[in-house]
Short mmCIF file of C-alpha atoms in Angstrom, two decimals:
data_model
loop_
_atom_site.label_atom_id
_atom_site.label_comp_id
_atom_site.label_asym_id
_atom_site.label_seq_id
_atom_site.Cartn_x
_atom_site.Cartn_y
_atom_site.Cartn_z
CA UNK A 101 -2.34 2.15 -36.22
CA UNK A 102 -0.50 2.77 -32.95
CA UNK A 103 -2.27 6.15 -32.55
CA UNK A 104 -5.63 4.49 -33.15
CA UNK A 105 -4.98 1.90 -30.42
CA UNK A 106 -3.90 4.61 -27.97
CA UNK A 107 -6.97 6.70 -28.85
CA UNK A 108 -9.37 3.76 -28.38
CA UNK A 109 -7.75 2.79 -25.08
CA UNK A 110 -8.02 6.36 -23.77
CA UNK A 111 -11.64 6.57 -24.93
CA UNK A 112 -12.56 3.40 -23.04
CA UNK A 113 -10.75 4.49 -19.87
CA UNK A 114 -12.31 7.95 -19.76
CA UNK A 115 -15.82 6.88 -20.78
CA UNK A 116 -15.99 4.36 -17.91
CA UNK A 117 -15.27 7.10 -15.38
CA UNK A 118 -17.72 9.69 -16.65
CA UNK A 119 -20.40 11.30 -14.47
CA UNK A 120 -23.12 9.23 -16.12
CA UNK A 121 -21.53 6.08 -14.71
CA UNK A 122 -21.40 7.31 -11.12
CA UNK A 123 -24.27 6.10 -8.96
CA UNK A 124 -25.90 8.81 -6.87
CA UNK A 125 -26.34 7.83 -3.24
CA UNK A 126 -29.77 8.98 -2.06
CA UNK A 127 -30.46 9.73 1.58
CA UNK A 128 -33.75 8.62 3.10
CA UNK A 129 -35.61 9.73 6.22
CA UNK A 130 -35.09 6.23 7.66
CA UNK A 131 -31.55 4.96 7.14
CA UNK A 132 -30.07 1.86 8.75
CA UNK A 133 -26.97 -0.24 8.33
CA UNK A 134 -27.15 -3.59 6.54
CA UNK A 135 -26.78 -5.32 9.91
CA UNK A 136 -29.74 -3.38 11.33
CA UNK A 137 -31.92 -4.21 8.28
CA UNK A 138 -30.91 -7.89 8.50
CA UNK A 139 -31.86 -7.98 12.18
CA UNK A 140 -35.25 -6.38 11.49
CA UNK A 141 -36.31 -8.14 8.26
CA UNK A 142 -36.79 -11.79 7.34
CA UNK A 143 -34.37 -13.24 4.79
CA UNK A 144 -36.92 -12.82 1.96
CA UNK A 145 -37.88 -9.28 3.04
CA UNK A 146 -34.19 -8.33 3.09
CA UNK A 147 -33.62 -9.90 -0.33
CA UNK A 148 -36.50 -7.97 -1.91
CA UNK A 149 -36.42 -4.67 -0.01
CA UNK A 150 -32.67 -4.17 0.37
CA UNK A 151 -31.20 -6.16 -2.55
CA UNK A 152 -33.94 -5.39 -5.13
CA UNK A 153 -34.86 -9.06 -5.44
CA UNK A 154 -38.16 -10.51 -6.63
CA UNK A 155 -40.35 -13.05 -4.90
CA UNK A 156 -41.85 -15.93 -6.87
CA UNK A 157 -45.16 -15.09 -8.56
CA UNK A 158 -48.32 -16.30 -6.78
CA UNK A 159 -46.35 -16.81 -3.53
CA UNK A 160 -47.78 -13.87 -1.56
CA UNK A 161 -51.08 -14.15 0.32
CA UNK A 162 -51.54 -10.42 -0.38
CA UNK A 163 -51.97 -11.20 -4.08
CA UNK A 164 -55.53 -12.42 -3.46
CA UNK A 165 -56.31 -10.11 -0.52
CA UNK A 166 -59.45 -8.08 -1.29
CA UNK A 167 -60.12 -6.63 2.16
CA UNK A 168 -60.40 -2.85 2.66
CA UNK A 169 -57.35 -1.19 4.11
CA UNK A 170 -53.90 0.19 3.39
CA UNK A 171 -50.73 -1.52 2.20
CA UNK A 172 -47.66 -0.19 4.00
CA UNK A 173 -43.93 -0.71 3.59
CA UNK A 174 -42.84 -3.89 5.41
CA UNK A 175 -39.62 -2.15 6.48
CA UNK A 176 -40.88 1.20 7.82
CA UNK A 177 -44.72 1.17 7.80
CA UNK A 178 -45.06 4.06 5.33
CA UNK A 179 -48.52 3.89 3.66
CA UNK A 180 -47.92 3.05 -0.02
CA UNK A 181 -51.14 1.80 -1.65
CA UNK A 182 -54.88 1.82 -0.85
CA UNK A 183 -57.01 -1.29 -1.27
CA UNK A 184 -59.50 0.50 -3.55
CA UNK A 185 -56.72 0.87 -6.13
CA UNK A 186 -55.77 -2.83 -6.09
CA UNK A 187 -56.74 -5.10 -8.99
CA UNK A 188 -56.06 -8.65 -10.13
CA UNK A 189 -53.56 -8.35 -12.98
CA UNK A 190 -53.10 -12.11 -13.32
CA UNK A 191 -49.32 -11.69 -13.03
CA UNK A 192 -48.98 -13.29 -9.60
CA UNK A 193 -47.98 -10.15 -7.71
CA UNK A 194 -50.20 -7.62 -5.92
CA UNK A 195 -51.04 -4.90 -8.46
CA UNK A 196 -52.33 -1.37 -8.03
CA UNK A 197 -53.33 1.29 -10.53
CA UNK A 198 -51.87 4.13 -8.43
CA UNK A 199 -49.66 4.80 -5.43
CA UNK A 200 -50.17 7.11 -2.47
CA UNK A 201 -48.54 10.24 -3.87
CA UNK A 202 -45.29 11.24 -2.23
CA UNK A 203 -44.76 7.91 -0.46
CA UNK A 204 -43.45 5.95 -3.45
CA UNK A 205 -40.34 7.05 -5.32
CA UNK A 206 -39.23 5.98 -8.78
CA UNK A 207 -35.98 5.14 -10.50
CA UNK A 208 -34.61 3.22 -13.47
CA UNK A 209 -33.73 -0.47 -13.37
CA UNK A 210 -31.56 -1.84 -16.19
CA UNK A 211 -30.69 -5.20 -14.59
CA UNK A 212 -32.45 -7.26 -17.29
CA UNK A 213 -30.74 -5.50 -20.19
CA UNK A 214 -33.61 -3.09 -20.81
CA UNK A 215 -34.97 -0.16 -18.84
CA UNK A 216 -37.85 -0.59 -16.39
CA UNK A 217 -39.39 1.91 -13.97
CA UNK A 218 -38.50 0.74 -10.47
CA UNK A 219 -40.53 1.69 -7.41
CA UNK A 220 -39.17 2.06 -3.92
CA UNK A 221 -40.37 3.40 -0.58
CA UNK A 222 -39.72 7.14 -0.43
CA UNK A 223 -39.10 6.92 3.33
CA UNK A 224 -36.58 4.06 3.64
CA UNK A 225 -35.60 3.30 0.02
CA UNK A 226 -36.85 -0.29 0.14
CA UNK A 227 -37.38 -1.88 -3.29
CA UNK A 228 -41.06 -2.55 -3.96
CA UNK A 229 -41.32 -3.62 -7.59
CA UNK A 230 -41.92 -1.95 -10.96
CA UNK A 231 -44.59 0.11 -12.70
CA UNK A 232 -45.79 -0.64 -16.24
CA UNK A 233 -48.17 1.02 -18.71
CA UNK A 234 -50.44 -2.02 -19.12
CA UNK A 235 -52.86 -1.41 -16.26
CA UNK A 236 -56.63 -0.82 -16.40
CA UNK A 237 -57.48 1.60 -19.22
CA UNK A 238 -60.56 2.87 -17.38
CA UNK A 239 -58.37 4.29 -14.56
CA UNK A 240 -54.71 5.36 -14.76
CA UNK A 241 -53.47 2.79 -17.27
CA UNK A 242 -50.66 1.94 -14.83
CA UNK A 243 -49.85 -1.42 -13.24
CA UNK A 244 -47.77 -1.11 -10.10
CA UNK A 245 -46.46 -4.68 -9.85
CA UNK A 246 -45.37 -5.01 -6.22
CA UNK A 247 -43.66 -7.79 -4.28
CA UNK A 248 -46.08 -8.87 -1.57
CA UNK A 249 -43.22 -9.48 0.87
CA UNK A 250 -42.37 -5.76 0.62
CA UNK A 251 -45.83 -4.93 2.00
CA UNK A 252 -47.86 -5.29 5.17
CA UNK A 253 -51.63 -4.96 5.06
CA UNK A 254 -53.39 -2.79 7.64
CA UNK A 255 -57.18 -3.50 7.56
CA UNK A 256 -59.65 -0.61 7.90
#
């Protein structure tokens, strides 16, 4: 019994320090300190973009914006989504069926106890939202569910 307890204790200690548990720190073209981001962004922008928060559904004026133009990162102005790929998903967040390739990066988010595909700005690392496979079937089938506060709209 004593050997079993020692074995289990060792297993727990070593499994918690394995390579799979170590977070990889990614470097972005635009990198700032927390103090610099806080000085640049509003409280809600900081919460969403830098702390991976989520704004309340139906709170963003960009949700019902149907003008032609480009949606850019609110932190660094990188073009992320085009207006022609925006659709009304009914979820309360701006939704797009595709991103501007190369400007949006993807990762895994397990904060809710299950895995979701997170999206972030490929230039500054700002959290944008998540992508799901329940978008329009007549296009990509994807729904990029994006926090409006993470975006700025640049009209054509």
